[in-house]
Amino acid sequence: MSLLEIQSLSVTLPVADGERQVLFDVDLTLEEGETLALVGESGSGKSMTARSILRLLPPRARVDGSIVFDGRSVLDADPAELRELRRTQIGMIFQDARSSIDPVRTVGDFLTEGLLIGGMSRKDAQARALQSLDAVRISDARARMRAYPHELSGGMLQRVMIASVVQAGHRLILADEATSALDVTTQAEVVGILAELQKTHGLAMLFITHDLDLAASICHRTAVINRGRIVEVQDSDALYSAPTHEYTIQLLASRPNPAGRNTP
Ligand SMILES: Nc1ncnc2c1ncn2[C@@H]1O[C@H](COP(=O)(O)OP(=O)(O)OP(=O)(O)O)[C@@H](O)[C@H]1O
Ligand SMILES: [Mg+2]
């Protein structure tokens, strides 16, 4: 059994003049410890796919098909099960860390909150948070714990988000364009940290990006999505060197720098 099995997932959203189907029969699987890239153009349905896994869809979204995480149906989970799933099993990192962290609470509060809810003592929670800040290479972790989000750079805040997911012991990370808003150097650092933590903790990761080179550089397999449909899933290297679907070929050809990752 795979860690995550998505079968025939279809999502239809209400719009002003009726409704609009945004995902069509999406099938995806993710094994324990595996990284899967989900690549596609803007509006192709990448975020909707990730959000479906955590049931974070717009109100009145209609969802068909099945999403099974570790043998349990996500779509049938009750609110308590869903909270538990989000707190302990599946974490999500968004493009803009700043908008998903409460601006009036300290980094320490943000990091310890989930641990305290889980029944950990304040002292242990703080020790764990310090450790996880170290793990994402944030120096002077003690002082950072007292800082507010506006006092940290975007790259540092994204690392705090990663720390929060890793320390919770999540088994699956959904990284939705988690590094796209960062400058190139910071992006490389954050991607490096994600890849390292993924390996050391054996995390599974759904890595959403529109950057095929980035996908190939850190993900075992790559899935390509076009207009709400998965058109191809292959080992990243194979997809890169021998794409089979016309759309993937176009996508590879339309990269801003088609010489890609092999360019010095
Ligand atoms: N709240 C909403 N109501 C109706 N349609 C929506 C809503 N949110 C997104 N959509 C539509 O759903 C489709 C898929 O959107 P989604 O956000 O998953 O795309 P994406 O691949 O993540 O794009 P991007 O790379 O720009 O983040 C798009 O056509 C989008 O316009
Ligand atoms: Mg998106």
mmCIF file of C-alpha atoms and ligand atoms in Angstrom:
data_model
loop_
_atom_site.group_PDB
_atom_site.id
_atom_site.type_symbol
_atom_site.label_atom_id
_atom_site.label_comp_id
_atom_site.label_asym_id
_atom_site.label_seq_id
_atom_site.Cartn_x
_atom_site.Cartn_y
_atom_site.Cartn_z
ATOM 1 C CA MET A 1 0.000 0.000 0.000
ATOM 2 C CA SER A 2 1.333 3.443 -0.911
ATOM 3 C CA LEU A 3 1.485 6.231 1.658
ATOM 4 C CA LEU A 4 -0.815 8.365 -0.480
ATOM 5 C CA GLU A 5 -3.166 7.107 -3.168
ATOM 6 C CA ILE A 6 -5.218 9.556 -5.170
ATOM 7 C CA GLN A 7 -7.662 7.952 -7.566
ATOM 8 C CA SER A 8 -9.962 9.572 -10.097
ATOM 9 C CA LEU A 9 -9.941 12.846 -8.214
ATOM 10 C CA SER A 10 -12.255 15.395 -9.785
ATOM 11 C CA VAL A 11 -12.908 18.827 -8.319
ATOM 12 C CA THR A 12 -15.602 21.242 -9.414
ATOM 13 C CA LEU A 13 -15.757 24.758 -8.025
ATOM 14 C CA PRO A 14 -18.662 27.183 -7.923
ATOM 15 C CA VAL A 15 -18.141 30.279 -10.078
ATOM 16 C CA ALA A 16 -20.299 33.342 -10.762
ATOM 17 C CA ASP A 17 -22.137 31.768 -13.698
ATOM 18 C CA GLY A 18 -22.414 28.189 -12.435
ATOM 19 C CA GLU A 19 -19.583 25.825 -11.833
ATOM 20 C CA ARG A 20 -16.218 24.950 -13.254
ATOM 21 C CA GLN A 21 -14.392 21.645 -13.170
ATOM 22 C CA VAL A 22 -10.726 22.214 -12.353
ATOM 23 C CA LEU A 23 -9.445 18.641 -11.834
ATOM 24 C CA PHE A 24 -10.320 15.671 -14.054
ATOM 25 C CA ASP A 25 -9.687 12.088 -12.916
ATOM 26 C CA VAL A 26 -6.357 12.792 -11.285
ATOM 27 C CA ASP A 27 -4.451 9.646 -10.283
ATOM 28 C CA LEU A 28 -1.275 10.002 -8.217
ATOM 29 C CA THR A 29 0.554 7.821 -5.736
ATOM 30 C CA LEU A 30 3.330 8.630 -3.348
ATOM 31 C CA GLU A 31 5.397 6.091 -1.474
ATOM 32 C CA GLU A 32 6.840 6.576 1.991
ATOM 33 C CA GLY A 33 10.005 8.694 1.696
ATOM 34 C CA GLU A 34 9.448 9.494 -1.972
ATOM 35 C CA THR A 35 9.534 12.920 -3.604
ATOM 36 C CA LEU A 36 7.124 13.535 -6.428
ATOM 37 C CA ALA A 37 7.184 16.753 -8.407
ATOM 38 C CA LEU A 38 3.931 18.133 -9.756
ATOM 39 C CA VAL A 39 4.711 20.397 -12.675
ATOM 40 C CA GLY A 40 2.448 22.448 -14.904
ATOM 41 C CA GLU A 41 1.579 25.910 -16.103
ATOM 42 C CA SER A 42 -0.206 28.506 -14.038
ATOM 43 C CA GLY A 43 -3.855 27.538 -13.594
ATOM 44 C CA SER A 44 -3.301 23.864 -14.440
ATOM 45 C CA GLY A 45 -4.554 22.636 -11.053
ATOM 46 C CA LYS A 46 -1.390 22.067 -9.009
ATOM 47 C CA SER A 47 -2.573 23.912 -5.910
ATOM 48 C CA MET A 48 -6.060 22.418 -6.146
ATOM 49 C CA THR A 49 -4.502 18.954 -6.124
ATOM 50 C CA ALA A 50 -2.445 19.715 -3.001
ATOM 51 C CA ARG A 51 -5.330 21.467 -1.284
ATOM 52 C CA SER A 52 -7.619 18.521 -1.949
ATOM 53 C CA ILE A 53 -5.255 16.283 0.028
ATOM 54 C CA LEU A 54 -5.769 18.445 3.121
ATOM 55 C CA ARG A 55 -9.366 19.354 2.273
ATOM 56 C CA LEU A 56 -8.459 23.015 2.021
ATOM 57 C CA LEU A 57 -10.687 23.730 -0.963
ATOM 58 C CA PRO A 58 -12.963 26.743 -1.432
ATOM 59 C CA PRO A 59 -16.399 26.427 0.187
ATOM 60 C CA ARG A 60 -18.968 24.414 -1.825
ATOM 61 C CA ALA A 61 -16.244 22.684 -3.867
ATOM 62 C CA ARG A 62 -17.487 19.326 -5.146
ATOM 63 C CA VAL A 63 -14.970 16.518 -4.843
ATOM 64 C CA ASP A 64 -15.250 13.057 -6.413
ATOM 65 C CA GLY A 65 -12.876 10.106 -6.382
ATOM 66 C CA SER A 66 -10.743 8.971 -3.500
ATOM 67 C CA ILE A 67 -7.745 10.155 -1.519
ATOM 68 C CA VAL A 68 -6.323 7.561 0.844
ATOM 69 C CA PHE A 69 -3.506 8.435 3.215
ATOM 70 C CA ASP A 70 -1.911 5.562 5.102
ATOM 71 C CA GLY A 71 -4.987 3.440 4.545
ATOM 72 C CA ARG A 72 -7.467 6.095 5.695
ATOM 73 C CA SER A 73 -9.865 7.955 3.448
ATOM 74 C CA VAL A 74 -9.182 11.683 3.652
ATOM 75 C CA LEU A 75 -12.429 12.612 1.938
ATOM 76 C CA ASP A 76 -14.434 10.704 4.576
ATOM 77 C CA ALA A 77 -12.487 12.029 7.581
ATOM 78 C CA ASP A 78 -14.560 13.870 10.203
ATOM 79 C CA PRO A 79 -13.373 17.314 11.444
ATOM 80 C CA ALA A 80 -11.444 15.844 14.406
ATOM 81 C CA GLU A 81 -9.658 13.295 12.209
ATOM 82 C CA LEU A 82 -8.864 16.024 9.708
ATOM 83 C CA ARG A 83 -7.342 18.263 12.388
ATOM 84 C CA GLU A 84 -5.255 15.333 13.601
ATOM 85 C CA LEU A 85 -4.115 14.568 10.064
ATOM 86 C CA ARG A 86 -3.013 18.175 9.540
ATOM 87 C CA ARG A 87 -1.327 18.430 12.942
ATOM 88 C CA THR A 88 0.603 15.166 12.915
ATOM 89 C CA GLN A 89 0.782 13.615 9.445
ATOM 90 C CA ILE A 90 0.604 15.998 6.497
ATOM 91 C CA GLY A 91 2.133 19.470 6.461
ATOM 92 C CA MET A 92 1.846 22.135 3.823
ATOM 93 C CA ILE A 93 4.328 24.852 2.926
ATOM 94 C CA PHE A 94 3.015 27.674 0.770
ATOM 95 C CA GLN A 95 4.705 30.106 -1.563
ATOM 96 C CA ASP A 96 4.236 33.039 0.753
ATOM 97 C CA ALA A 97 5.249 32.096 4.282
ATOM 98 C CA ARG A 98 4.431 35.580 5.518
ATOM 99 C CA SER A 99 0.739 35.238 4.827
ATOM 100 C CA SER A 100 0.472 31.890 6.577
ATOM 101 C CA ILE A 101 2.137 32.908 9.848
ATOM 102 C CA ASP A 102 0.257 35.008 12.400
ATOM 103 C CA PRO A 103 2.108 38.389 12.324
ATOM 104 C CA VAL A 104 1.442 39.257 15.979
ATOM 105 C CA ARG A 105 2.858 36.097 17.493
ATOM 106 C CA THR A 106 6.522 35.214 17.885
ATOM 107 C CA VAL A 107 8.329 32.520 15.930
ATOM 108 C CA GLY A 108 8.611 30.573 19.206
ATOM 109 C CA ASP A 109 4.847 30.692 19.756
ATOM 110 C CA PHE A 110 4.258 29.564 16.197
ATOM 111 C CA LEU A 111 6.670 26.652 16.511
ATOM 112 C CA THR A 112 5.578 25.413 19.933
ATOM 113 C CA GLU A 113 1.815 25.777 19.454
ATOM 114 C CA GLY A 114 1.191 22.401 17.794
ATOM 115 C CA LEU A 115 3.532 20.608 20.198
ATOM 116 C CA LEU A 116 1.717 22.061 23.219
ATOM 117 C CA ILE A 117 -1.655 21.032 21.773
ATOM 118 C CA GLY A 118 -0.182 17.544 21.369
ATOM 119 C CA GLY A 119 0.452 17.463 25.124
ATOM 120 C CA MET A 120 4.184 18.262 25.223
ATOM 121 C CA SER A 121 5.488 20.323 28.162
ATOM 122 C CA ARG A 122 6.496 23.929 27.429
ATOM 123 C CA LYS A 123 10.131 23.170 28.207
ATOM 124 C CA ASP A 124 10.278 20.170 25.873
ATOM 125 C CA ALA A 125 8.391 22.048 23.157
ATOM 126 C CA GLN A 126 10.904 24.890 23.323
ATOM 127 C CA ALA A 127 13.833 22.496 23.199
ATOM 128 C CA ARG A 128 12.305 20.763 20.161
ATOM 129 C CA ALA A 129 11.670 24.103 18.430
ATOM 130 C CA LEU A 130 15.282 25.179 18.999
ATOM 131 C CA GLN A 131 16.491 21.901 17.548
ATOM 132 C CA SER A 132 14.334 22.270 14.481
ATOM 133 C CA LEU A 133 15.544 25.843 13.883
ATOM 134 C CA ASP A 134 19.074 24.436 13.975
ATOM 135 C CA ALA A 135 18.049 21.767 11.492
ATOM 136 C CA VAL A 136 16.973 24.433 9.002
ATOM 137 C CA ARG A 137 20.257 26.257 9.620
ATOM 138 C CA ILE A 138 18.861 29.267 11.415
ATOM 139 C CA SER A 139 21.641 30.654 13.536
ATOM 140 C CA ASP A 140 21.086 32.222 16.930
ATOM 141 C CA ALA A 141 17.936 30.178 17.307
ATOM 142 C CA ARG A 142 17.212 31.366 20.853
ATOM 143 C CA ALA A 143 16.939 35.002 19.753
ATOM 144 C CA ARG A 144 14.925 34.038 16.660
ATOM 145 C CA MET A 145 12.355 32.323 18.856
ATOM 146 C CA ARG A 146 11.532 35.729 20.351
ATOM 147 C CA ALA A 147 11.349 37.457 16.959
ATOM 148 C CA TYR A 148 8.148 38.427 15.136
ATOM 149 C CA PRO A 149 7.619 37.421 11.500
ATOM 150 C CA HIS A 150 8.263 40.967 10.195
ATOM 151 C CA GLU A 151 11.761 40.803 11.684
ATOM 152 C CA LEU A 152 12.741 37.868 9.466
ATOM 153 C CA SER A 153 13.533 37.762 5.746
ATOM 154 C CA GLY A 154 11.334 35.774 3.365
ATOM 155 C CA GLY A 155 13.907 33.010 3.073
ATOM 156 C CA MET A 156 14.276 32.742 6.825
ATOM 157 C CA LEU A 157 10.527 32.678 7.341
ATOM 158 C CA GLN A 158 10.217 29.906 4.777
ATOM 159 C CA ARG A 159 12.781 27.958 6.788
ATOM 160 C CA VAL A 160 10.685 28.521 9.925
ATOM 161 C CA MET A 161 7.708 27.037 8.050
ATOM 162 C CA ILE A 162 9.818 24.028 7.091
ATOM 163 C CA ALA A 163 11.015 23.682 10.700
ATOM 164 C CA SER A 164 7.407 23.628 11.902
ATOM 165 C CA VAL A 165 6.507 20.832 9.512
ATOM 166 C CA VAL A 166 9.586 18.747 10.218
ATOM 167 C CA GLN A 167 9.435 19.027 14.004
ATOM 168 C CA ALA A 168 5.821 17.899 14.022
ATOM 169 C CA GLY A 169 7.038 14.556 12.686
ATOM 170 C CA HIS A 170 4.858 14.830 9.587
ATOM 171 C CA ARG A 171 5.222 12.012 7.094
ATOM 172 C CA LEU A 172 4.166 13.950 4.028
ATOM 173 C CA ILE A 173 5.032 17.498 3.031
ATOM 174 C CA LEU A 174 3.065 19.350 0.403
ATOM 175 C CA ALA A 175 5.363 22.113 -0.813
ATOM 176 C CA ASP A 176 3.328 24.434 -3.041
ATOM 177 C CA GLU A 177 5.795 26.677 -4.917
ATOM 178 C CA ALA A 178 7.565 26.887 -1.574
ATOM 179 C CA THR A 179 10.677 28.419 -3.061
ATOM 180 C CA SER A 180 9.325 30.348 -6.054
ATOM 181 C CA ALA A 181 9.152 33.717 -4.320
ATOM 182 C CA LEU A 182 12.764 33.591 -3.148
ATOM 183 C CA ASP A 183 15.810 34.951 -4.937
ATOM 184 C CA VAL A 184 17.954 32.361 -6.685
ATOM 185 C CA THR A 185 20.587 31.967 -3.952
ATOM 186 C CA THR A 186 18.044 31.728 -1.145
ATOM 187 C CA GLN A 187 15.985 29.358 -3.252
ATOM 188 C CA ALA A 188 18.977 27.040 -3.645
ATOM 189 C CA GLU A 189 19.566 27.111 0.122
ATOM 190 C CA VAL A 190 15.960 26.365 0.986
ATOM 191 C CA VAL A 191 15.704 23.610 -1.628
ATOM 192 C CA GLY A 192 18.931 22.122 -0.236
ATOM 193 C CA ILE A 193 17.494 22.125 3.285
ATOM 194 C CA LEU A 194 14.238 20.554 2.126
ATOM 195 C CA ALA A 195 16.074 17.826 0.226
ATOM 196 C CA GLU A 196 18.348 17.098 3.166
ATOM 197 C CA LEU A 197 15.509 16.914 5.699
ATOM 198 C CA GLN A 198 13.504 14.792 3.322
ATOM 199 C CA LYS A 199 16.361 12.290 3.226
ATOM 200 C CA THR A 200 17.251 12.270 6.912
ATOM 201 C CA HIS A 201 13.656 12.013 8.106
ATOM 202 C CA GLY A 202 12.447 9.798 5.275
ATOM 203 C CA LEU A 203 9.649 12.255 4.476
ATOM 204 C CA ALA A 204 7.464 11.926 1.460
ATOM 205 C CA MET A 205 7.084 15.169 -0.443
ATOM 206 C CA LEU A 206 4.805 16.504 -3.139
ATOM 207 C CA PHE A 207 6.906 19.284 -4.611
ATOM 208 C CA ILE A 208 4.850 21.678 -6.681
ATOM 209 C CA THR A 209 6.697 23.865 -9.111
ATOM 210 C CA HIS A 210 6.545 25.244 -12.625
ATOM 211 C CA ASP A 211 10.307 24.744 -12.866
ATOM 212 C CA LEU A 212 11.093 21.428 -14.553
ATOM 213 C CA ASP A 213 14.809 21.720 -13.873
ATOM 214 C CA LEU A 214 14.233 22.178 -10.174
ATOM 215 C CA ALA A 215 11.789 19.258 -10.173
ATOM 216 C CA ALA A 216 14.298 16.978 -11.855
ATOM 217 C CA SER A 217 17.097 18.026 -9.541
ATOM 218 C CA ILE A 218 15.384 16.979 -6.315
ATOM 219 C CA CYS A 219 12.453 14.677 -7.108
ATOM 220 C CA HIS A 220 12.445 10.941 -7.756
ATOM 221 C CA ARG A 221 9.449 11.145 -10.060
ATOM 222 C CA THR A 222 7.724 13.957 -11.895
ATOM 223 C CA ALA A 223 4.049 14.256 -12.772
ATOM 224 C CA VAL A 224 2.977 16.734 -15.433
ATOM 225 C CA ILE A 225 -0.455 18.323 -15.182
ATOM 226 C CA ASN A 226 -2.216 20.222 -17.960
ATOM 227 C CA ARG A 227 -5.667 21.813 -17.636
ATOM 228 C CA GLY A 228 -6.583 19.694 -14.652
ATOM 229 C CA ARG A 229 -5.390 16.401 -16.114
ATOM 230 C CA ILE A 230 -2.233 14.437 -15.321
ATOM 231 C CA VAL A 231 -0.688 13.793 -18.714
ATOM 232 C CA GLU A 232 2.492 11.963 -17.759
ATOM 233 C CA VAL A 233 4.233 10.529 -14.687
ATOM 234 C CA GLN A 234 7.765 9.167 -14.950
ATOM 235 C CA ASP A 235 11.048 8.937 -13.106
ATOM 236 C CA SER A 236 12.378 12.486 -13.270
ATOM 237 C CA ASP A 237 15.455 11.553 -15.281
ATOM 238 C CA ALA A 238 13.415 9.590 -17.814
ATOM 239 C CA LEU A 239 10.848 12.347 -18.128
ATOM 240 C CA TYR A 240 13.618 14.805 -18.696
ATOM 241 C CA SER A 241 15.548 12.777 -21.253
ATOM 242 C CA ALA A 242 12.686 10.945 -22.962
ATOM 243 C CA PRO A 243 9.346 12.676 -22.431
ATOM 244 C CA THR A 244 6.497 10.745 -24.011
ATOM 245 C CA HIS A 245 3.627 13.219 -23.986
ATOM 246 C CA GLU A 246 3.435 16.050 -26.486
ATOM 247 C CA TYR A 247 2.639 18.543 -23.736
ATOM 248 C CA THR A 248 5.725 17.559 -21.690
ATOM 249 C CA ILE A 249 7.871 17.998 -24.794
ATOM 250 C CA GLN A 250 6.438 21.491 -25.264
ATOM 251 C CA LEU A 251 6.974 22.304 -21.618
ATOM 252 C CA LEU A 252 10.605 21.193 -21.794
ATOM 253 C CA ALA A 253 11.160 23.191 -24.958
ATOM 254 C CA SER A 254 9.596 26.349 -23.544
ATOM 255 C CA ARG A 255 11.863 26.649 -20.531
ATOM 256 C CA PRO A 256 13.546 30.063 -20.297
ATOM 257 C CA ASN A 257 16.942 28.331 -20.336
ATOM 258 C CA PRO A 258 16.543 25.027 -22.157
ATOM 259 C CA ALA A 259 20.199 24.161 -21.549
ATOM 260 C CA GLY A 260 18.838 23.582 -18.072
ATOM 261 C CA ARG A 261 20.599 22.304 -15.028
ATOM 262 C CA ASN A 262 23.680 21.204 -16.898
ATOM 263 C CA THR A 263 24.665 24.775 -17.596
ATOM 264 C CA PRO A 264 27.706 25.697 -15.500
HETATM 265 N N1 LIG B 1 -11.714 29.853 -5.623
HETATM 266 C C1 LIG B 1 -11.776 29.496 -6.911
HETATM 267 N N2 LIG B 1 -12.952 29.520 -7.576
HETATM 268 C C2 LIG B 1 -13.014 29.154 -8.882
HETATM 269 N N3 LIG B 1 -11.968 28.764 -9.611
HETATM 270 C C3 LIG B 1 -10.763 28.750 -9.000
HETATM 271 C C4 LIG B 1 -10.599 29.107 -7.625
HETATM 272 N N4 LIG B 1 -9.299 28.984 -7.311
HETATM 273 C C5 LIG B 1 -8.681 28.554 -8.434
HETATM 274 N N5 LIG B 1 -9.545 28.400 -9.442
HETATM 275 C C6 LIG B 1 -9.251 27.924 -10.809
HETATM 276 O O1 LIG B 1 -8.846 26.562 -10.719
HETATM 277 C C7 LIG B 1 -7.863 26.276 -11.683
HETATM 278 C C8 LIG B 1 -6.692 25.603 -11.031
HETATM 279 O O2 LIG B 1 -6.099 26.515 -10.131
HETATM 280 P P1 LIG B 1 -4.806 26.207 -9.281
HETATM 281 O O3 LIG B 1 -4.710 27.272 -8.254
HETATM 282 O O4 LIG B 1 -4.826 24.809 -8.810
HETATM 283 O O5 LIG B 1 -3.659 26.367 -10.373
HETATM 284 P P2 LIG B 1 -2.079 26.234 -10.205
HETATM 285 O O6 LIG B 1 -1.632 25.170 -11.139
HETATM 286 O O7 LIG B 1 -1.745 26.081 -8.775
HETATM 287 O O8 LIG B 1 -1.564 27.642 -10.762
HETATM 288 P P3 LIG B 1 -0.350 28.609 -10.268
HETATM 289 O O9 LIG B 1 0.906 28.038 -10.876
HETATM 290 O O10 LIG B 1 -0.704 29.925 -10.841
HETATM 291 O O11 LIG B 1 -0.333 28.598 -8.764
HETATM 292 C C9 LIG B 1 -7.511 27.602 -12.350
HETATM 293 O O12 LIG B 1 -8.129 27.651 -13.586
HETATM 294 C C10 LIG B 1 -8.071 28.642 -11.406
HETATM 295 O O13 LIG B 1 -8.495 29.764 -12.137
HETATM 296 MG MG MG B 2 -0.793 27.270 -7.347
#
